[in-house]
Amino acid sequence: NAGVTQTPKFQVLKTGQSMTLQCAQDMNHEYMSWYRQDPGMGLRLIHYSVGAGITDQGEVPNGYNVSRSTTEDFPLRLLSAAPSQTSVYFCASSLSGDPHEQYFGPGTRLTVT
Amino acid sequence: GQQVMQIPQYQHVQEGEDFTTYCNSSTTLSNIQWYKQRPGGHPVFLIQLVKSGEVKKQKRLTFQFGEAKKNSSLHITATQTTDVGTYFCAVNTGGFKTIFGAGTRLFVKA
């Protein structure tokens, strides 16, 4: 199993550009989530999904959209990038239907100039 | 919203010394998880505690859940350079959301 994969590893965007961060898992996990990690602030939940077709907001959802058309994929879309969205983004998944024992992807380091 | 306070923010130790990080909540928790993140890496799940007063051990790591289920600790005995990284506690807020503490970064000097 590849586990949780994320692409790209690094990305630089200009203010106002849009892009999609990709996340996929091959463990048949129902629960998937997106976090952002900023220095000194731990991880903050952006959006999560408890199964295909179901998504909901986390702590910091503004400026981000998600969809879950399949169990495997959970892309995160930045609609109009802002410098405040410069961060490291982690996707995670969990075997159970809730966020216990989450498996994290390697992360995407995003810089918005 | 629910918050978890994690202390200390940083800890420098000499190899072989012990290390402890604490996680505190103002509300009763249903469970707590601990994760480790190596520098430049991603968080890796270590353990989950569910029961009041629970103590679990993984080699040199000891995890405790308070009797009131409002605090938890992670203790490392005789630290090694491989223990370097940031240790996070995480709690489920009811439903499907997880809140992470800010983390304790451990530096180990050989």
PDB file of C-alpha atoms in Angstrom:
ATOM      1  CA  ASN A   1       0.000   0.000   0.000  1.00  0.00           C
ATOM      2  CA  ALA A   2       1.183   3.515  -0.800  1.00  0.00           C
ATOM      3  CA  GLY A   3      -0.793   4.863   2.165  1.00  0.00           C
ATOM      4  CA  VAL A   4      -1.731   8.541   1.864  1.00  0.00           C
ATOM      5  CA  THR A   5      -0.181  10.369  -1.068  1.00  0.00           C
ATOM      6  CA  GLN A   6      -0.181  14.103  -1.762  1.00  0.00           C
ATOM      7  CA  THR A   7       0.808  16.123  -4.789  1.00  0.00           C
ATOM      8  CA  PRO A   8       2.547  18.420  -5.360  1.00  0.00           C
ATOM      9  CA  LYS A   9       5.229  18.467  -2.653  1.00  0.00           C
ATOM     10  CA  PHE A  10       5.958  22.151  -3.211  1.00  0.00           C
ATOM     11  CA  GLN A  11       4.004  24.928  -4.907  1.00  0.00           C
ATOM     12  CA  VAL A  12       4.429  28.662  -5.345  1.00  0.00           C
ATOM     13  CA  LEU A  13       1.374  30.703  -6.295  1.00  0.00           C
ATOM     14  CA  LYS A  14       0.747  34.346  -6.951  1.00  0.00           C
ATOM     15  CA  THR A  15      -2.017  36.125  -5.063  1.00  0.00           C
ATOM     16  CA  GLY A  16      -5.353  35.489  -6.732  1.00  0.00           C
ATOM     17  CA  GLN A  17      -4.384  32.274  -8.485  1.00  0.00           C
ATOM     18  CA  SER A  18      -6.334  29.088  -7.867  1.00  0.00           C
ATOM     19  CA  MET A  19      -5.095  25.550  -7.561  1.00  0.00           C
ATOM     20  CA  THR A  20      -5.983  22.083  -6.331  1.00  0.00           C
ATOM     21  CA  LEU A  21      -3.955  20.064  -3.855  1.00  0.00           C
ATOM     22  CA  GLN A  22      -4.381  16.367  -4.504  1.00  0.00           C
ATOM     23  CA  CYS A  23      -4.784  13.685  -1.842  1.00  0.00           C
ATOM     24  CA  ALA A  24      -5.355   9.978  -2.342  1.00  0.00           C
ATOM     25  CA  GLN A  25      -5.343   6.923  -0.094  1.00  0.00           C
ATOM     26  CA  ASP A  26      -5.411   3.245  -1.008  1.00  0.00           C
ATOM     27  CA  MET A  27      -6.403   1.865   2.401  1.00  0.00           C
ATOM     28  CA  ASN A  28     -10.180   2.061   1.832  1.00  0.00           C
ATOM     29  CA  HIS A  29     -10.478   4.550   4.690  1.00  0.00           C
ATOM     30  CA  GLU A  30     -13.841   6.237   5.103  1.00  0.00           C
ATOM     31  CA  TYR A  31     -12.647   9.315   7.005  1.00  0.00           C
ATOM     32  CA  MET A  32     -10.377  11.870   5.322  1.00  0.00           C
ATOM     33  CA  SER A  33      -9.316  15.331   6.398  1.00  0.00           C
ATOM     34  CA  TRP A  34      -7.220  18.344   5.472  1.00  0.00           C
ATOM     35  CA  TYR A  35      -5.068  20.306   7.935  1.00  0.00           C
ATOM     36  CA  ARG A  36      -2.829  23.277   7.648  1.00  0.00           C
ATOM     37  CA  GLN A  37       0.250  23.636   9.828  1.00  0.00           C
ATOM     38  CA  ASP A  38       1.714  27.005  10.668  1.00  0.00           C
ATOM     39  CA  PRO A  39       4.698  27.612  12.974  1.00  0.00           C
ATOM     40  CA  GLY A  40       3.740  27.472  16.645  1.00  0.00           C
ATOM     41  CA  MET A  41       0.086  26.702  15.934  1.00  0.00           C
ATOM     42  CA  GLY A  42      -0.070  22.953  15.584  1.00  0.00           C
ATOM     43  CA  LEU A  43      -2.430  21.550  12.978  1.00  0.00           C
ATOM     44  CA  ARG A  44      -5.753  23.159  12.215  1.00  0.00           C
ATOM     45  CA  LEU A  45      -8.598  21.300  10.544  1.00  0.00           C
ATOM     46  CA  ILE A  46      -9.781  22.819   7.262  1.00  0.00           C
ATOM     47  CA  HIS A  47     -12.373  20.329   5.966  1.00  0.00           C
ATOM     48  CA  TYR A  48     -13.171  16.697   6.535  1.00  0.00           C
ATOM     49  CA  SER A  49     -15.211  13.904   4.979  1.00  0.00           C
ATOM     50  CA  VAL A  50     -16.784  10.844   6.584  1.00  0.00           C
ATOM     51  CA  GLY A  51     -17.370   9.107   3.268  1.00  0.00           C
ATOM     52  CA  ALA A  52     -17.873   9.580  -0.452  1.00  0.00           C
ATOM     53  CA  GLY A  53     -20.303  12.402  -1.144  1.00  0.00           C
ATOM     54  CA  ILE A  54     -20.128  13.817   2.401  1.00  0.00           C
ATOM     55  CA  THR A  55     -17.972  16.764   3.444  1.00  0.00           C
ATOM     56  CA  ASP A  56     -18.070  19.302   6.244  1.00  0.00           C
ATOM     57  CA  GLN A  57     -16.152  22.303   7.546  1.00  0.00           C
ATOM     58  CA  GLY A  58     -13.443  22.275  10.145  1.00  0.00           C
ATOM     59  CA  GLU A  59     -11.900  25.141  12.153  1.00  0.00           C
ATOM     60  CA  VAL A  60     -10.535  27.209   9.255  1.00  0.00           C
ATOM     61  CA  PRO A  61     -12.576  26.496   6.077  1.00  0.00           C
ATOM     62  CA  ASN A  62     -12.662  29.986   4.543  1.00  0.00           C
ATOM     63  CA  GLY A  63     -10.954  30.194   1.159  1.00  0.00           C
ATOM     64  CA  TYR A  64     -10.973  26.432   0.608  1.00  0.00           C
ATOM     65  CA  ASN A  65     -13.333  23.989  -1.084  1.00  0.00           C
ATOM     66  CA  VAL A  66     -13.369  20.205  -1.029  1.00  0.00           C
ATOM     67  CA  SER A  67     -15.263  17.396  -2.684  1.00  0.00           C
ATOM     68  CA  ARG A  68     -15.308  13.620  -2.188  1.00  0.00           C
ATOM     69  CA  SER A  69     -16.550  11.824  -5.267  1.00  0.00           C
ATOM     70  CA  THR A  70     -14.713   8.574  -4.452  1.00  0.00           C
ATOM     71  CA  THR A  71     -13.506   6.877  -1.283  1.00  0.00           C
ATOM     72  CA  GLU A  72      -9.887   7.210  -2.452  1.00  0.00           C
ATOM     73  CA  ASP A  73      -9.608  10.898  -3.385  1.00  0.00           C
ATOM     74  CA  PHE A  74     -10.109  14.096  -1.404  1.00  0.00           C
ATOM     75  CA  PRO A  75      -8.823  17.163  -3.281  1.00  0.00           C
ATOM     76  CA  LEU A  76      -8.506  20.583  -1.649  1.00  0.00           C
ATOM     77  CA  ARG A  77      -9.145  23.637  -3.825  1.00  0.00           C
ATOM     78  CA  LEU A  78      -7.838  27.109  -3.136  1.00  0.00           C
ATOM     79  CA  LEU A  79     -10.235  29.460  -4.866  1.00  0.00           C
ATOM     80  CA  SER A  80      -8.189  32.685  -4.898  1.00  0.00           C
ATOM     81  CA  ALA A  81      -4.868  32.296  -3.123  1.00  0.00           C
ATOM     82  CA  ALA A  82      -3.829  34.817  -0.484  1.00  0.00           C
ATOM     83  CA  PRO A  83      -0.485  35.241   1.336  1.00  0.00           C
ATOM     84  CA  SER A  84      -2.253  34.144   4.552  1.00  0.00           C
ATOM     85  CA  GLN A  85      -2.649  30.714   2.969  1.00  0.00           C
ATOM     86  CA  THR A  86       1.101  30.172   2.907  1.00  0.00           C
ATOM     87  CA  SER A  87       1.448  27.034   4.970  1.00  0.00           C
ATOM     88  CA  VAL A  88       2.156  23.319   4.966  1.00  0.00           C
ATOM     89  CA  TYR A  89      -0.929  21.302   4.106  1.00  0.00           C
ATOM     90  CA  PHE A  90      -1.452  17.755   5.314  1.00  0.00           C
ATOM     91  CA  CYS A  91      -4.078  15.289   4.223  1.00  0.00           C
ATOM     92  CA  ALA A  92      -4.988  12.447   6.576  1.00  0.00           C
ATOM     93  CA  SER A  93      -7.247   9.420   6.644  1.00  0.00           C
ATOM     94  CA  SER A  94      -8.650   7.113   9.274  1.00  0.00           C
ATOM     95  CA  LEU A  95      -9.872   3.539   9.070  1.00  0.00           C
ATOM     96  CA  SER A  96     -12.850   4.118  11.285  1.00  0.00           C
ATOM     97  CA  GLY A  97     -15.616   6.514  10.414  1.00  0.00           C
ATOM     98  CA  ASP A  98     -14.229   9.065  12.869  1.00  0.00           C
ATOM     99  CA  PRO A  99     -10.815  10.708  13.279  1.00  0.00           C
ATOM    100  CA  HIS A 100      -9.121   8.252  15.619  1.00  0.00           C
ATOM    101  CA  GLU A 101      -5.637   7.102  14.623  1.00  0.00           C
ATOM    102  CA  GLN A 102      -5.184   9.239  11.552  1.00  0.00           C
ATOM    103  CA  TYR A 103      -2.590   8.433   8.887  1.00  0.00           C
ATOM    104  CA  PHE A 104      -0.994  11.531   7.397  1.00  0.00           C
ATOM    105  CA  GLY A 105       0.388  12.161   3.936  1.00  0.00           C
ATOM    106  CA  PRO A 106       3.835  13.719   3.398  1.00  0.00           C
ATOM    107  CA  GLY A 107       2.438  17.241   3.033  1.00  0.00           C
ATOM    108  CA  THR A 108       2.433  20.050   0.469  1.00  0.00           C
ATOM    109  CA  ARG A 109       4.438  23.189   1.194  1.00  0.00           C
ATOM    110  CA  LEU A 110       2.580  26.121  -0.356  1.00  0.00           C
ATOM    111  CA  THR A 111       3.926  29.650  -0.713  1.00  0.00           C
ATOM    112  CA  VAL A 112       1.676  32.475  -1.901  1.00  0.00           C
ATOM    113  CA  THR A 113       3.469  35.651  -2.992  1.00  0.00           C
TER     114      THR A 113
ATOM    115  CA  GLY B   1     -14.512  26.338  20.889  1.00  0.00           C
ATOM    116  CA  GLN B   2     -12.623  23.586  22.630  1.00  0.00           C
ATOM    117  CA  GLN B   3      -8.909  24.113  23.100  1.00  0.00           C
ATOM    118  CA  VAL B   4      -6.091  22.032  24.436  1.00  0.00           C
ATOM    119  CA  MET B   5      -3.057  23.666  26.002  1.00  0.00           C
ATOM    120  CA  GLN B   6       0.227  21.874  25.586  1.00  0.00           C
ATOM    121  CA  ILE B   7       3.329  22.668  27.617  1.00  0.00           C
ATOM    122  CA  PRO B   8       6.169  23.263  27.382  1.00  0.00           C
ATOM    123  CA  GLN B   9       6.539  24.748  23.906  1.00  0.00           C
ATOM    124  CA  TYR B  10      10.191  23.667  23.688  1.00  0.00           C
ATOM    125  CA  GLN B  11      12.443  21.382  25.701  1.00  0.00           C
ATOM    126  CA  HIS B  12      16.189  20.963  25.373  1.00  0.00           C
ATOM    127  CA  VAL B  13      17.626  17.859  27.052  1.00  0.00           C
ATOM    128  CA  GLN B  14      20.923  16.067  27.197  1.00  0.00           C
ATOM    129  CA  GLU B  15      20.798  12.562  25.755  1.00  0.00           C
ATOM    130  CA  GLY B  16      19.869  10.179  28.544  1.00  0.00           C
ATOM    131  CA  GLU B  17      17.727  12.699  30.448  1.00  0.00           C
ATOM    132  CA  ASP B  18      13.997  12.251  30.807  1.00  0.00           C
ATOM    133  CA  PHE B  19      11.358  14.373  29.041  1.00  0.00           C
ATOM    134  CA  THR B  20       7.698  15.071  29.738  1.00  0.00           C
ATOM    135  CA  THR B  21       5.068  17.009  27.815  1.00  0.00           C
ATOM    136  CA  TYR B  22       1.630  17.848  29.175  1.00  0.00           C
ATOM    137  CA  CYS B  23      -1.718  18.431  27.555  1.00  0.00           C
ATOM    138  CA  ASN B  24      -4.528  20.176  29.449  1.00  0.00           C
ATOM    139  CA  SER B  25      -8.189  20.824  28.686  1.00  0.00           C
ATOM    140  CA  SER B  26     -10.815  22.847  30.548  1.00  0.00           C
ATOM    141  CA  THR B  27     -13.474  20.297  29.597  1.00  0.00           C
ATOM    142  CA  THR B  28     -13.748  16.556  30.050  1.00  0.00           C
ATOM    143  CA  LEU B  29     -12.356  14.650  27.114  1.00  0.00           C
ATOM    144  CA  SER B  30     -13.742  11.480  25.582  1.00  0.00           C
ATOM    145  CA  ASN B  31     -10.299  10.425  24.452  1.00  0.00           C
ATOM    146  CA  ILE B  32      -6.868  11.794  23.594  1.00  0.00           C
ATOM    147  CA  GLN B  33      -4.327  10.857  20.974  1.00  0.00           C
ATOM    148  CA  TRP B  34      -0.609  11.500  20.772  1.00  0.00           C
ATOM    149  CA  TYR B  35       1.370  12.051  17.564  1.00  0.00           C
ATOM    150  CA  LYS B  36       5.059  12.546  16.792  1.00  0.00           C
ATOM    151  CA  GLN B  37       6.385  14.641  13.929  1.00  0.00           C
ATOM    152  CA  ARG B  38      10.046  14.429  12.986  1.00  0.00           C
ATOM    153  CA  PRO B  39      11.638  17.611  11.573  1.00  0.00           C
ATOM    154  CA  GLY B  40      10.511  18.011   7.963  1.00  0.00           C
ATOM    155  CA  GLY B  41       8.155  15.056   8.282  1.00  0.00           C
ATOM    156  CA  HIS B  42       4.497  14.373   8.820  1.00  0.00           C
ATOM    157  CA  PRO B  43       2.651  13.534  12.053  1.00  0.00           C
ATOM    158  CA  VAL B  44       2.686   9.861  12.981  1.00  0.00           C
ATOM    159  CA  PHE B  45       0.108   8.369  15.334  1.00  0.00           C
ATOM    160  CA  LEU B  46       1.556   7.020  18.576  1.00  0.00           C
ATOM    161  CA  ILE B  47      -1.367   6.055  20.813  1.00  0.00           C
ATOM    162  CA  GLN B  48      -4.925   6.757  21.933  1.00  0.00           C
ATOM    163  CA  LEU B  49      -6.095   6.886  25.554  1.00  0.00           C
ATOM    164  CA  VAL B  50      -9.759   6.459  26.423  1.00  0.00           C
ATOM    165  CA  LYS B  51     -10.209   5.431  30.057  1.00  0.00           C
ATOM    166  CA  SER B  52      -9.903   7.581  33.169  1.00  0.00           C
ATOM    167  CA  GLY B  53      -6.484   7.056  34.789  1.00  0.00           C
ATOM    168  CA  GLU B  54      -5.259   4.966  31.866  1.00  0.00           C
ATOM    169  CA  VAL B  55      -1.518   4.363  31.576  1.00  0.00           C
ATOM    170  CA  LYS B  56       0.058   2.853  28.470  1.00  0.00           C
ATOM    171  CA  LYS B  57       3.692   2.160  27.699  1.00  0.00           C
ATOM    172  CA  GLN B  58       5.584   1.842  24.448  1.00  0.00           C
ATOM    173  CA  LYS B  59       9.209   0.958  25.204  1.00  0.00           C
ATOM    174  CA  ARG B  60      10.630   4.166  26.766  1.00  0.00           C
ATOM    175  CA  LEU B  61       7.407   6.154  26.266  1.00  0.00           C
ATOM    176  CA  THR B  62       4.729   6.293  28.971  1.00  0.00           C
ATOM    177  CA  PHE B  63       1.346   7.865  28.288  1.00  0.00           C
ATOM    178  CA  GLN B  64      -1.118   8.827  31.014  1.00  0.00           C
ATOM    179  CA  PHE B  65      -4.713  10.029  30.982  1.00  0.00           C
ATOM    180  CA  GLY B  66      -5.818  11.941  34.054  1.00  0.00           C
ATOM    181  CA  GLU B  67      -8.450  10.665  36.453  1.00  0.00           C
ATOM    182  CA  ALA B  68     -10.762  13.537  35.518  1.00  0.00           C
ATOM    183  CA  LYS B  69     -10.021  13.024  31.800  1.00  0.00           C
ATOM    184  CA  LYS B  70      -8.970  16.663  31.466  1.00  0.00           C
ATOM    185  CA  ASN B  71      -5.235  16.200  31.115  1.00  0.00           C
ATOM    186  CA  SER B  72      -2.657  13.824  29.730  1.00  0.00           C
ATOM    187  CA  SER B  73       1.091  13.432  29.667  1.00  0.00           C
ATOM    188  CA  LEU B  74       3.759  11.779  27.582  1.00  0.00           C
ATOM    189  CA  HIS B  75       6.973  10.840  29.379  1.00  0.00           C
ATOM    190  CA  ILE B  76      10.124   9.640  27.656  1.00  0.00           C
ATOM    191  CA  THR B  77      12.701   7.872  29.798  1.00  0.00           C
ATOM    192  CA  ALA B  78      16.389   8.239  28.922  1.00  0.00           C
ATOM    193  CA  THR B  79      15.960  10.230  25.724  1.00  0.00           C
ATOM    194  CA  GLN B  80      17.864   9.321  22.592  1.00  0.00           C
ATOM    195  CA  THR B  81      18.679  11.418  19.523  1.00  0.00           C
ATOM    196  CA  THR B  82      16.012   9.466  17.642  1.00  0.00           C
ATOM    197  CA  ASP B  83      13.392  11.035  19.952  1.00  0.00           C
ATOM    198  CA  VAL B  84      13.951  14.461  18.392  1.00  0.00           C
ATOM    199  CA  GLY B  85      10.798  16.011  16.960  1.00  0.00           C
ATOM    200  CA  THR B  86       7.523  17.626  17.933  1.00  0.00           C
ATOM    201  CA  TYR B  87       4.986  15.778  20.047  1.00  0.00           C
ATOM    202  CA  PHE B  88       1.327  16.701  19.652  1.00  0.00           C
ATOM    203  CA  CYS B  89      -1.711  15.769  21.633  1.00  0.00           C
ATOM    204  CA  ALA B  90      -5.035  15.691  19.817  1.00  0.00           C
ATOM    205  CA  VAL B  91      -8.622  15.442  21.017  1.00  0.00           C
ATOM    206  CA  ASN B  92     -11.891  14.672  19.298  1.00  0.00           C
ATOM    207  CA  THR B  93     -14.413  17.422  19.902  1.00  0.00           C
ATOM    208  CA  GLY B  94     -17.458  15.280  19.497  1.00  0.00           C
ATOM    209  CA  GLY B  95     -18.583  14.242  16.096  1.00  0.00           C
ATOM    210  CA  PHE B  96     -15.813  14.112  13.572  1.00  0.00           C
ATOM    211  CA  LYS B  97     -13.465  17.000  14.341  1.00  0.00           C
ATOM    212  CA  THR B  98     -10.014  16.788  15.898  1.00  0.00           C
ATOM    213  CA  ILE B  99      -8.252  19.614  17.719  1.00  0.00           C
ATOM    214  CA  PHE B 100      -4.475  19.472  17.999  1.00  0.00           C
ATOM    215  CA  GLY B 101      -2.361  21.040  20.695  1.00  0.00           C
ATOM    216  CA  ALA B 102       0.380  23.416  19.566  1.00  0.00           C
ATOM    217  CA  GLY B 103       3.002  20.755  20.220  1.00  0.00           C
ATOM    218  CA  THR B 104       6.166  20.401  22.265  1.00  0.00           C
ATOM    219  CA  ARG B 105       9.371  20.451  20.312  1.00  0.00           C
ATOM    220  CA  LEU B 106      12.060  18.195  21.782  1.00  0.00           C
ATOM    221  CA  PHE B 107      15.745  18.846  21.152  1.00  0.00           C
ATOM    222  CA  VAL B 108      18.228  16.184  22.268  1.00  0.00           C
ATOM    223  CA  LYS B 109      21.926  16.973  22.603  1.00  0.00           C
ATOM    224  CA  ALA B 110      24.272  14.024  22.192  1.00  0.00           C
TER     225      ALA B 110
END
